[in-house]
Amino acid sequence: MTHPYYPSLDGLRAIAVGIVLAAHGGVPYFRSGGVGVDMFFVLSGFLITTILSTEWARTGSINFRNFYARRFLRLVPALLLTCAFVAVGMLWLENRFPGTEIALVLSYTSNWAQALYKVHLTWLNHCWSLSIEEQFYLLWPLVIVGLERLERAPATKVKMLLGGALLVAIYRASWVGIYSDERINFGLDTRMDTLMAGAALAYFVQSLPTRRLAESVSWWLGRFVAPLALAGIFGIIHFVTWYSPWMGWVGYILVAGAAVLVVMDLVVGGHSWLARVLAWQPLVFIGKISYGIYLLHLPVYYIIEKLMPTAALPVRLGIKLAISLSLATASYYLIEQRFLRLKGRFEPPQGAGKV
């Protein structure tokens, strides 16, 4: 099955991972690097829902085995490589094997260890977001089957998903100050709104009845709305810390809304100046390798901090970025691409029976 490819979405991935790299690297402006993760969540919700709903429209079913096989081939090989890299690094520099951390990461339960028990996974601490996404992938095909069997118009599904996202946001806000910061930030139940917002966008794109209407929406988005939304995201990054109660109250849902507007501009029309900037080839390339960058950057950061603790911040950060990008590029071409070529074996057949 083929889907439209939007280079600008890879460019947006580059922006998102750049936010994470800068925040973890100690760049003063970037106080809330988790906002980059929220942008990834919106993209995941949009793309996965697009894939699943398109499969349903074409075949009248969703092949769960094939879907999970494709997710496995996309995610697990690079994650195994990262865990091996971390194991070697920690044995070398800390003289211990991170068995517990690796088990939590490979079982995609590290977010709950952090949410419920405040476990700190050191070199793999950033993998909480991968756990949330994998739990979403396990759940979401069932949700899409339920939505599709309702046989409602795409616009109705948009309303249902946005309503669900709003309920999650209200639920989370009601627990701020009662639950721990970790419980608010790392639980699937408290972070689903961002993923659901991306899913709602997928159905919104399907609901546009005419190309003319799509172009009208794109005109307003590209000239005014999307650039302001992206500027708002960068404002939140600077003025609000990630653990601030404000993020739990309204911050996450505001970032989700802003990211949805940006993604909408890129896929509905896609001819705005912002779409052209994000389709710049260096950004597109970084977006393509962003999964490896995200996985490997924190272990690299730990290693450089241990080997060069007194070097100036710009020197340390430059070395961290150079190594992270180099390793991610190698991972993409030597590991990830080899397994991605196998995904074609798990595409759904035409005319499959209903689930």
mmCIF file of C-alpha atoms in Angstrom:
data_model
loop_
_atom_site.group_PDB
_atom_site.id
_atom_site.type_symbol
_atom_site.label_atom_id
_atom_site.label_comp_id
_atom_site.label_asym_id
_atom_site.label_seq_id
_atom_site.Cartn_x
_atom_site.Cartn_y
_atom_site.Cartn_z
ATOM 1 C CA MET A 1 0.000 0.000 0.000
ATOM 2 C CA THR A 2 1.341 3.414 -0.925
ATOM 3 C CA HIS A 3 0.474 6.705 0.732
ATOM 4 C CA PRO A 4 1.257 10.280 -0.295
ATOM 5 C CA TYR A 5 4.734 11.309 0.786
ATOM 6 C CA TYR A 6 5.157 14.810 2.195
ATOM 7 C CA PRO A 7 8.847 15.781 2.445
ATOM 8 C CA SER A 8 7.867 18.688 4.682
ATOM 9 C CA LEU A 9 6.693 16.230 7.347
ATOM 10 C CA ASP A 10 10.236 14.895 7.514
ATOM 11 C CA GLY A 11 11.361 18.499 7.829
ATOM 12 C CA LEU A 12 8.997 18.926 10.761
ATOM 13 C CA ARG A 13 10.471 15.790 12.317
ATOM 14 C CA ALA A 14 13.873 17.452 12.024
ATOM 15 C CA ILE A 15 12.564 20.488 13.917
ATOM 16 C CA ALA A 16 11.052 18.245 16.595
ATOM 17 C CA VAL A 17 14.208 16.208 17.154
ATOM 18 C CA GLY A 18 16.278 19.406 17.061
ATOM 19 C CA ILE A 19 14.227 20.749 19.965
ATOM 20 C CA VAL A 20 14.982 17.598 21.961
ATOM 21 C CA LEU A 21 18.692 17.713 21.101
ATOM 22 C CA ALA A 22 18.986 21.355 22.109
ATOM 23 C CA ALA A 23 17.099 20.928 25.382
ATOM 24 C CA HIS A 24 19.056 17.843 26.447
ATOM 25 C CA GLY A 25 22.239 19.613 25.363
ATOM 26 C CA GLY A 26 21.669 22.466 27.786
ATOM 27 C CA VAL A 27 20.990 25.222 25.246
ATOM 28 C CA PRO A 28 19.549 27.996 27.461
ATOM 29 C CA TYR A 29 16.583 28.965 25.264
ATOM 30 C CA PHE A 30 15.173 25.430 25.166
ATOM 31 C CA ARG A 31 13.587 24.924 28.587
ATOM 32 C CA SER A 32 10.939 22.429 27.481
ATOM 33 C CA GLY A 33 12.410 19.851 25.136
ATOM 34 C CA GLY A 34 9.451 17.563 25.686
ATOM 35 C CA VAL A 35 7.491 19.794 23.325
ATOM 36 C CA GLY A 36 9.459 18.172 20.509
ATOM 37 C CA VAL A 37 8.114 14.811 21.658
ATOM 38 C CA ASP A 38 4.571 16.204 21.558
ATOM 39 C CA MET A 39 5.153 17.136 17.930
ATOM 40 C CA PHE A 40 6.225 13.547 17.235
ATOM 41 C CA PHE A 41 3.049 12.313 18.937
ATOM 42 C CA VAL A 42 0.863 14.451 16.667
ATOM 43 C CA LEU A 43 2.711 13.167 13.605
ATOM 44 C CA SER A 44 2.365 9.559 14.774
ATOM 45 C CA GLY A 45 -1.353 9.920 15.434
ATOM 46 C CA PHE A 46 -1.881 11.472 12.012
ATOM 47 C CA LEU A 47 0.224 9.013 10.020
ATOM 48 C CA ILE A 48 -0.895 5.819 11.751
ATOM 49 C CA THR A 49 -4.558 6.786 11.496
ATOM 50 C CA THR A 50 -4.095 7.654 7.824
ATOM 51 C CA ILE A 51 -2.487 4.263 7.166
ATOM 52 C CA LEU A 52 -5.138 2.286 9.054
ATOM 53 C CA SER A 53 -8.160 4.164 7.714
ATOM 54 C CA THR A 54 -6.813 3.911 4.160
ATOM 55 C CA GLU A 55 -6.353 0.167 4.571
ATOM 56 C CA TRP A 56 -9.926 -0.138 5.798
ATOM 57 C CA ALA A 57 -11.223 1.904 2.868
ATOM 58 C CA ARG A 58 -9.330 -0.267 0.375
ATOM 59 C CA THR A 59 -9.861 -3.717 1.863
ATOM 60 C CA GLY A 60 -12.728 -3.495 4.348
ATOM 61 C CA SER A 61 -10.412 -4.746 7.079
ATOM 62 C CA ILE A 62 -7.271 -4.091 9.066
ATOM 63 C CA ASN A 63 -4.721 -6.881 9.088
ATOM 64 C CA PHE A 64 -3.405 -6.744 12.634
ATOM 65 C CA ARG A 65 -0.560 -9.181 12.015
ATOM 66 C CA ASN A 66 0.763 -7.184 9.101
ATOM 67 C CA PHE A 67 0.392 -3.875 10.915
ATOM 68 C CA TYR A 68 2.332 -5.071 13.953
ATOM 69 C CA ALA A 69 4.949 -6.725 11.749
ATOM 70 C CA ARG A 70 5.519 -3.431 9.931
ATOM 71 C CA ARG A 71 5.812 -1.568 13.229
ATOM 72 C CA PHE A 72 8.282 -4.188 14.492
ATOM 73 C CA LEU A 73 10.482 -3.837 11.420
ATOM 74 C CA ARG A 74 10.411 -0.062 11.683
ATOM 75 C CA LEU A 75 11.117 0.276 15.392
ATOM 76 C CA VAL A 76 12.806 -2.715 16.967
ATOM 77 C CA PRO A 77 16.088 -3.206 15.020
ATOM 78 C CA ALA A 78 17.373 0.298 15.780
ATOM 79 C CA LEU A 79 16.180 -0.008 19.368
ATOM 80 C CA LEU A 80 18.132 -3.255 19.805
ATOM 81 C CA LEU A 81 21.208 -1.536 18.402
ATOM 82 C CA THR A 82 20.764 1.320 20.869
ATOM 83 C CA CYS A 83 20.401 -1.045 23.817
ATOM 84 C CA ALA A 84 23.585 -2.870 22.781
ATOM 85 C CA PHE A 85 25.390 0.471 22.460
ATOM 86 C CA VAL A 86 24.195 1.502 25.917
ATOM 87 C CA ALA A 87 25.205 -1.831 27.452
ATOM 88 C CA VAL A 88 28.749 -1.519 26.102
ATOM 89 C CA GLY A 89 28.999 2.124 27.112
ATOM 90 C CA MET A 90 27.782 1.578 30.656
ATOM 91 C CA LEU A 91 30.014 -1.450 31.163
ATOM 92 C CA TRP A 92 32.946 0.662 29.977
ATOM 93 C CA LEU A 93 32.268 3.881 31.848
ATOM 94 C CA GLU A 94 30.145 2.824 34.826
ATOM 95 C CA ASN A 95 31.166 -0.815 35.269
ATOM 96 C CA ARG A 96 27.590 -2.066 35.382
ATOM 97 C CA PHE A 97 25.197 -3.781 33.009
ATOM 98 C CA PRO A 98 21.862 -1.947 32.627
ATOM 99 C CA GLY A 99 19.724 -5.073 32.619
ATOM 100 C CA THR A 100 16.674 -3.526 34.264
ATOM 101 C CA GLU A 101 16.723 -0.472 32.026
ATOM 102 C CA ILE A 102 17.048 -2.562 28.867
ATOM 103 C CA ALA A 103 14.248 -4.918 29.949
ATOM 104 C CA LEU A 104 11.904 -1.988 30.572
ATOM 105 C CA VAL A 105 12.773 -0.376 27.255
ATOM 106 C CA LEU A 106 12.469 -3.536 25.152
ATOM 107 C CA SER A 107 9.157 -4.432 26.811
ATOM 108 C CA TYR A 108 7.899 -0.904 26.082
ATOM 109 C CA THR A 109 6.912 -0.389 29.707
ATOM 110 C CA SER A 110 9.522 2.157 30.758
ATOM 111 C CA ASN A 111 6.981 4.979 30.832
ATOM 112 C CA TRP A 112 4.972 3.184 33.518
ATOM 113 C CA ALA A 113 8.098 2.463 35.570
ATOM 114 C CA GLN A 114 8.761 6.189 35.494
ATOM 115 C CA ALA A 115 5.124 7.197 36.014
ATOM 116 C CA LEU A 116 4.353 4.863 38.914
ATOM 117 C CA TYR A 117 7.718 4.289 40.591
ATOM 118 C CA LYS A 118 9.784 7.298 39.484
ATOM 119 C CA VAL A 119 12.433 4.992 38.020
ATOM 120 C CA HIS A 120 15.248 6.904 36.328
ATOM 121 C CA LEU A 121 16.659 5.019 33.354
ATOM 122 C CA THR A 122 19.763 7.228 32.958
ATOM 123 C CA TRP A 123 21.114 6.584 29.443
ATOM 124 C CA LEU A 124 17.728 5.274 28.273
ATOM 125 C CA ASN A 125 15.520 7.705 30.164
ATOM 126 C CA HIS A 126 14.179 9.235 26.950
ATOM 127 C CA CYS A 127 12.655 5.938 25.823
ATOM 128 C CA TRP A 128 9.461 6.634 27.776
ATOM 129 C CA SER A 129 8.036 8.261 24.645
ATOM 130 C CA LEU A 130 8.708 5.128 22.588
ATOM 131 C CA SER A 131 6.787 3.106 25.170
ATOM 132 C CA ILE A 132 3.803 5.447 24.904
ATOM 133 C CA GLU A 133 3.868 5.232 21.119
ATOM 134 C CA GLU A 134 4.108 1.437 21.118
ATOM 135 C CA GLN A 135 1.180 1.165 23.541
ATOM 136 C CA PHE A 136 -0.726 3.475 21.210
ATOM 137 C CA TYR A 137 0.139 1.229 18.247
ATOM 138 C CA LEU A 138 -1.187 -1.809 20.121
ATOM 139 C CA LEU A 139 -4.452 -0.079 20.966
ATOM 140 C CA TRP A 140 -5.154 2.082 17.938
ATOM 141 C CA PRO A 141 -6.046 -0.519 15.271
ATOM 142 C CA LEU A 142 -8.888 -1.646 17.547
ATOM 143 C CA VAL A 143 -10.083 1.940 17.899
ATOM 144 C CA ILE A 144 -10.001 2.471 14.134
ATOM 145 C CA VAL A 145 -11.967 -0.739 13.540
ATOM 146 C CA GLY A 146 -14.576 0.517 16.003
ATOM 147 C CA LEU A 147 -14.759 3.920 14.346
ATOM 148 C CA GLU A 148 -14.995 2.476 10.853
ATOM 149 C CA ARG A 149 -17.731 0.016 11.801
ATOM 150 C CA LEU A 150 -19.854 2.932 12.941
ATOM 151 C CA GLU A 151 -19.963 3.880 9.246
ATOM 152 C CA ARG A 152 -20.088 7.570 10.091
ATOM 153 C CA ALA A 153 -18.794 10.399 7.942
ATOM 154 C CA PRO A 154 -15.155 11.413 8.462
ATOM 155 C CA ALA A 155 -16.328 14.737 9.941
ATOM 156 C CA THR A 156 -18.186 12.830 12.663
ATOM 157 C CA LYS A 157 -15.059 10.835 13.468
ATOM 158 C CA VAL A 158 -13.132 14.112 13.744
ATOM 159 C CA LYS A 159 -15.611 15.341 16.347
ATOM 160 C CA MET A 160 -15.444 12.059 18.268
ATOM 161 C CA LEU A 161 -11.648 12.051 18.369
ATOM 162 C CA LEU A 162 -11.409 15.719 19.319
ATOM 163 C CA GLY A 163 -13.974 15.102 22.036
ATOM 164 C CA GLY A 164 -11.887 12.198 23.300
ATOM 165 C CA ALA A 165 -8.742 14.322 23.267
ATOM 166 C CA LEU A 166 -10.519 17.046 25.235
ATOM 167 C CA LEU A 167 -11.689 14.504 27.816
ATOM 168 C CA VAL A 168 -8.111 13.248 28.236
ATOM 169 C CA ALA A 169 -6.907 16.837 28.686
ATOM 170 C CA ILE A 170 -9.575 17.503 31.330
ATOM 171 C CA TYR A 171 -8.756 14.220 33.079
ATOM 172 C CA ARG A 172 -5.055 15.102 33.178
ATOM 173 C CA ALA A 173 -5.668 18.656 34.357
ATOM 174 C CA SER A 174 -7.861 17.392 37.198
ATOM 175 C CA TRP A 175 -4.939 15.370 38.579
ATOM 176 C CA VAL A 176 -2.280 18.090 38.443
ATOM 177 C CA GLY A 177 -1.076 18.659 41.997
ATOM 178 C CA ILE A 178 -2.534 15.318 43.113
ATOM 179 C CA TYR A 179 -0.588 12.895 40.959
ATOM 180 C CA SER A 180 3.190 13.218 40.799
ATOM 181 C CA ASP A 181 4.782 15.077 37.899
ATOM 182 C CA GLU A 182 6.021 11.726 36.605
ATOM 183 C CA ARG A 183 2.506 10.264 36.642
ATOM 184 C CA ILE A 184 1.169 13.256 34.719
ATOM 185 C CA ASN A 185 3.949 13.295 32.136
ATOM 186 C CA PHE A 186 4.622 9.611 31.451
ATOM 187 C CA GLY A 187 1.254 7.825 31.591
ATOM 188 C CA LEU A 188 -0.415 6.749 28.369
ATOM 189 C CA ASP A 189 -3.790 7.743 29.781
ATOM 190 C CA THR A 190 -2.584 11.273 30.537
ATOM 191 C CA ARG A 191 -0.807 11.800 27.205
ATOM 192 C CA MET A 192 -3.238 10.283 24.684
ATOM 193 C CA ASP A 193 -4.743 13.656 23.791
ATOM 194 C CA THR A 194 -1.793 14.622 21.606
ATOM 195 C CA LEU A 195 -1.932 11.351 19.677
ATOM 196 C CA MET A 196 -5.711 11.629 19.317
ATOM 197 C CA ALA A 197 -5.385 15.172 17.993
ATOM 198 C CA GLY A 198 -3.154 13.871 15.211
ATOM 199 C CA ALA A 199 -5.653 11.093 14.525
ATOM 200 C CA ALA A 200 -8.477 13.637 14.267
ATOM 201 C CA LEU A 201 -6.455 15.537 11.683
ATOM 202 C CA ALA A 202 -6.212 12.390 9.546
ATOM 203 C CA TYR A 203 -9.990 12.177 9.347
ATOM 204 C CA PHE A 204 -10.305 15.939 8.857
ATOM 205 C CA VAL A 205 -8.152 15.719 5.739
ATOM 206 C CA GLN A 206 -10.433 12.945 4.470
ATOM 207 C CA SER A 207 -13.523 15.046 5.239
ATOM 208 C CA LEU A 208 -12.628 17.936 2.909
ATOM 209 C CA PRO A 209 -15.173 17.470 0.103
ATOM 210 C CA THR A 210 -13.465 19.392 -2.694
ATOM 211 C CA ARG A 211 -10.008 20.389 -3.801
ATOM 212 C CA ARG A 212 -11.157 24.005 -3.929
ATOM 213 C CA LEU A 213 -12.136 23.957 -0.269
ATOM 214 C CA ALA A 214 -8.810 22.311 0.599
ATOM 215 C CA GLU A 215 -6.940 25.056 -1.224
ATOM 216 C CA SER A 216 -8.969 27.720 0.583
ATOM 217 C CA VAL A 217 -8.143 26.168 3.945
ATOM 218 C CA SER A 218 -4.496 25.880 2.905
ATOM 219 C CA TRP A 219 -4.336 29.574 1.905
ATOM 220 C CA TRP A 220 -5.302 30.755 5.381
ATOM 221 C CA LEU A 221 -3.150 28.167 7.099
ATOM 222 C CA GLY A 222 -0.023 28.841 5.090
ATOM 223 C CA ARG A 223 -0.059 32.613 5.299
ATOM 224 C CA PHE A 224 -1.176 33.214 8.846
ATOM 225 C CA VAL A 225 -2.215 30.337 11.056
ATOM 226 C CA ALA A 226 0.560 27.729 10.751
ATOM 227 C CA PRO A 227 3.484 30.185 11.115
ATOM 228 C CA LEU A 228 1.852 31.686 14.215
ATOM 229 C CA ALA A 229 1.234 28.189 15.587
ATOM 230 C CA LEU A 230 4.890 27.232 15.119
ATOM 231 C CA ALA A 231 5.972 30.498 16.733
ATOM 232 C CA GLY A 232 3.687 29.689 19.659
ATOM 233 C CA ILE A 233 5.346 26.299 20.059
ATOM 234 C CA PHE A 234 8.759 27.949 20.264
ATOM 235 C CA GLY A 235 7.381 30.432 22.771
ATOM 236 C CA ILE A 236 6.243 27.604 25.030
ATOM 237 C CA ILE A 237 9.635 25.924 24.664
ATOM 238 C CA HIS A 238 11.323 29.022 26.066
ATOM 239 C CA PHE A 239 8.906 30.320 28.669
ATOM 240 C CA VAL A 240 7.580 27.095 30.208
ATOM 241 C CA THR A 241 9.547 24.242 31.767
ATOM 242 C CA TRP A 242 8.384 20.758 30.867
ATOM 243 C CA TYR A 243 7.515 19.813 34.459
ATOM 244 C CA SER A 244 5.523 23.003 35.001
ATOM 245 C CA PRO A 245 1.954 22.347 36.230
ATOM 246 C CA TRP A 246 0.843 24.633 33.408
ATOM 247 C CA MET A 247 1.840 21.950 30.903
ATOM 248 C CA GLY A 248 -0.456 19.447 32.587
ATOM 249 C CA TRP A 249 -3.300 21.934 32.815
ATOM 250 C CA VAL A 250 -3.309 23.326 29.288
ATOM 251 C CA GLY A 251 0.206 23.197 27.823
ATOM 252 C CA TYR A 252 0.104 19.762 26.225
ATOM 253 C CA ILE A 253 -3.233 20.302 24.527
ATOM 254 C CA LEU A 254 -2.142 23.743 23.290
ATOM 255 C CA VAL A 255 1.035 22.289 21.803
ATOM 256 C CA ALA A 256 -1.053 19.529 20.230
ATOM 257 C CA GLY A 257 -3.406 22.075 18.694
ATOM 258 C CA ALA A 258 -0.542 24.171 17.362
ATOM 259 C CA ALA A 259 1.223 21.121 15.913
ATOM 260 C CA VAL A 260 -2.019 19.990 14.262
ATOM 261 C CA LEU A 261 -2.302 23.373 12.534
ATOM 262 C CA VAL A 262 1.266 23.111 11.257
ATOM 263 C CA VAL A 263 0.796 19.553 9.979
ATOM 264 C CA MET A 264 -2.514 20.560 8.403
ATOM 265 C CA ASP A 265 -0.736 23.275 6.446
ATOM 266 C CA LEU A 266 1.822 20.762 5.196
ATOM 267 C CA VAL A 267 -0.665 18.141 3.986
ATOM 268 C CA VAL A 268 -3.651 20.241 2.862
ATOM 269 C CA GLY A 269 -2.204 21.941 -0.184
ATOM 270 C CA GLY A 270 1.399 21.901 0.991
ATOM 271 C CA HIS A 271 2.500 24.892 -1.121
ATOM 272 C CA SER A 272 3.022 27.504 1.602
ATOM 273 C CA TRP A 273 6.377 29.099 2.305
ATOM 274 C CA LEU A 274 6.549 27.063 5.527
ATOM 275 C CA ALA A 275 6.025 23.832 3.596
ATOM 276 C CA ARG A 276 8.772 24.838 1.177
ATOM 277 C CA VAL A 277 11.174 25.643 4.017
ATOM 278 C CA LEU A 278 10.474 22.328 5.737
ATOM 279 C CA ALA A 279 10.970 20.492 2.433
ATOM 280 C CA TRP A 280 14.575 21.765 2.292
ATOM 281 C CA GLN A 281 16.662 18.660 1.644
ATOM 282 C CA PRO A 282 19.018 18.899 4.659
ATOM 283 C CA LEU A 283 15.978 19.106 6.954
ATOM 284 C CA VAL A 284 14.287 16.249 5.111
ATOM 285 C CA PHE A 285 17.379 14.079 5.551
ATOM 286 C CA ILE A 286 17.575 14.821 9.281
ATOM 287 C CA GLY A 287 13.891 13.968 9.533
ATOM 288 C CA LYS A 288 14.466 10.636 7.816
ATOM 289 C CA ILE A 289 17.127 9.673 10.362
ATOM 290 C CA SER A 290 15.340 11.322 13.302
ATOM 291 C CA TYR A 291 14.380 8.007 14.911
ATOM 292 C CA GLY A 292 18.021 6.982 15.164
ATOM 293 C CA ILE A 293 18.998 10.462 16.326
ATOM 294 C CA TYR A 294 16.408 10.334 19.075
ATOM 295 C CA LEU A 295 17.435 6.857 20.195
ATOM 296 C CA LEU A 296 21.183 7.443 20.218
ATOM 297 C CA HIS A 297 21.591 11.054 21.281
ATOM 298 C CA LEU A 298 21.147 10.622 25.037
ATOM 299 C CA PRO A 299 23.672 7.761 25.370
ATOM 300 C CA VAL A 300 26.115 9.831 23.301
ATOM 301 C CA TYR A 301 25.497 12.837 25.547
ATOM 302 C CA TYR A 302 26.241 10.746 28.646
ATOM 303 C CA ILE A 303 29.475 9.430 27.150
ATOM 304 C CA ILE A 304 30.746 12.886 26.177
ATOM 305 C CA GLU A 305 29.852 14.308 29.591
ATOM 306 C CA LYS A 306 31.903 11.572 31.252
ATOM 307 C CA LEU A 307 34.868 11.902 28.895
ATOM 308 C CA MET A 308 34.924 15.711 28.582
ATOM 309 C CA PRO A 309 33.302 17.123 31.739
ATOM 310 C CA THR A 310 35.307 20.352 31.754
ATOM 311 C CA ALA A 311 35.072 21.263 28.063
ATOM 312 C CA ALA A 312 33.056 24.347 27.157
ATOM 313 C CA LEU A 313 29.365 23.790 26.453
ATOM 314 C CA PRO A 314 29.594 24.708 22.736
ATOM 315 C CA VAL A 315 32.474 22.257 22.286
ATOM 316 C CA ARG A 316 30.691 19.438 24.087
ATOM 317 C CA LEU A 317 27.441 20.092 22.267
ATOM 318 C CA GLY A 318 29.133 20.237 18.875
ATOM 319 C CA ILE A 319 30.829 16.891 19.473
ATOM 320 C CA LYS A 320 27.603 15.362 20.789
ATOM 321 C CA LEU A 321 25.653 16.473 17.739
ATOM 322 C CA ALA A 322 28.321 15.338 15.280
ATOM 323 C CA ILE A 323 28.537 11.869 16.831
ATOM 324 C CA SER A 324 24.754 11.519 17.204
ATOM 325 C CA LEU A 325 24.148 12.453 13.571
ATOM 326 C CA SER A 326 26.927 10.162 12.349
ATOM 327 C CA LEU A 327 25.700 7.163 14.322
ATOM 328 C CA ALA A 328 22.092 7.798 13.307
ATOM 329 C CA THR A 329 23.109 7.985 9.645
ATOM 330 C CA ALA A 330 24.970 4.689 9.947
ATOM 331 C CA SER A 331 22.000 3.124 11.733
ATOM 332 C CA TYR A 332 19.614 4.334 9.029
ATOM 333 C CA TYR A 333 21.578 2.956 6.092
ATOM 334 C CA LEU A 334 23.122 -0.156 7.642
ATOM 335 C CA ILE A 335 20.316 -1.326 9.935
ATOM 336 C CA GLU A 336 16.978 0.409 9.492
ATOM 337 C CA GLN A 337 16.818 0.415 5.686
ATOM 338 C CA ARG A 338 17.632 -3.293 5.494
ATOM 339 C CA PHE A 339 14.619 -4.113 7.645
ATOM 340 C CA LEU A 340 12.340 -1.496 6.092
ATOM 341 C CA ARG A 341 12.751 -3.252 2.755
ATOM 342 C CA LEU A 342 11.036 -6.261 4.327
ATOM 343 C CA LYS A 343 7.882 -4.261 5.121
ATOM 344 C CA GLY A 344 6.537 -4.919 1.636
ATOM 345 C CA ARG A 345 5.948 -8.538 2.616
ATOM 346 C CA PHE A 346 3.323 -7.389 5.094
ATOM 347 C CA GLU A 347 1.184 -5.114 2.950
ATOM 348 C CA PRO A 348 -2.551 -5.934 2.974
ATOM 349 C CA PRO A 349 -4.010 -7.786 -0.024
ATOM 350 C CA GLN A 350 -6.764 -6.181 -2.087
ATOM 351 C CA GLY A 351 -10.266 -7.194 -1.084
ATOM 352 C CA ALA A 352 -9.437 -8.808 2.239
ATOM 353 C CA GLY A 353 -12.362 -9.822 4.410
ATOM 354 C CA LYS A 354 -13.645 -7.736 7.270
ATOM 355 C CA VAL A 355 -12.012 -7.976 10.692
#
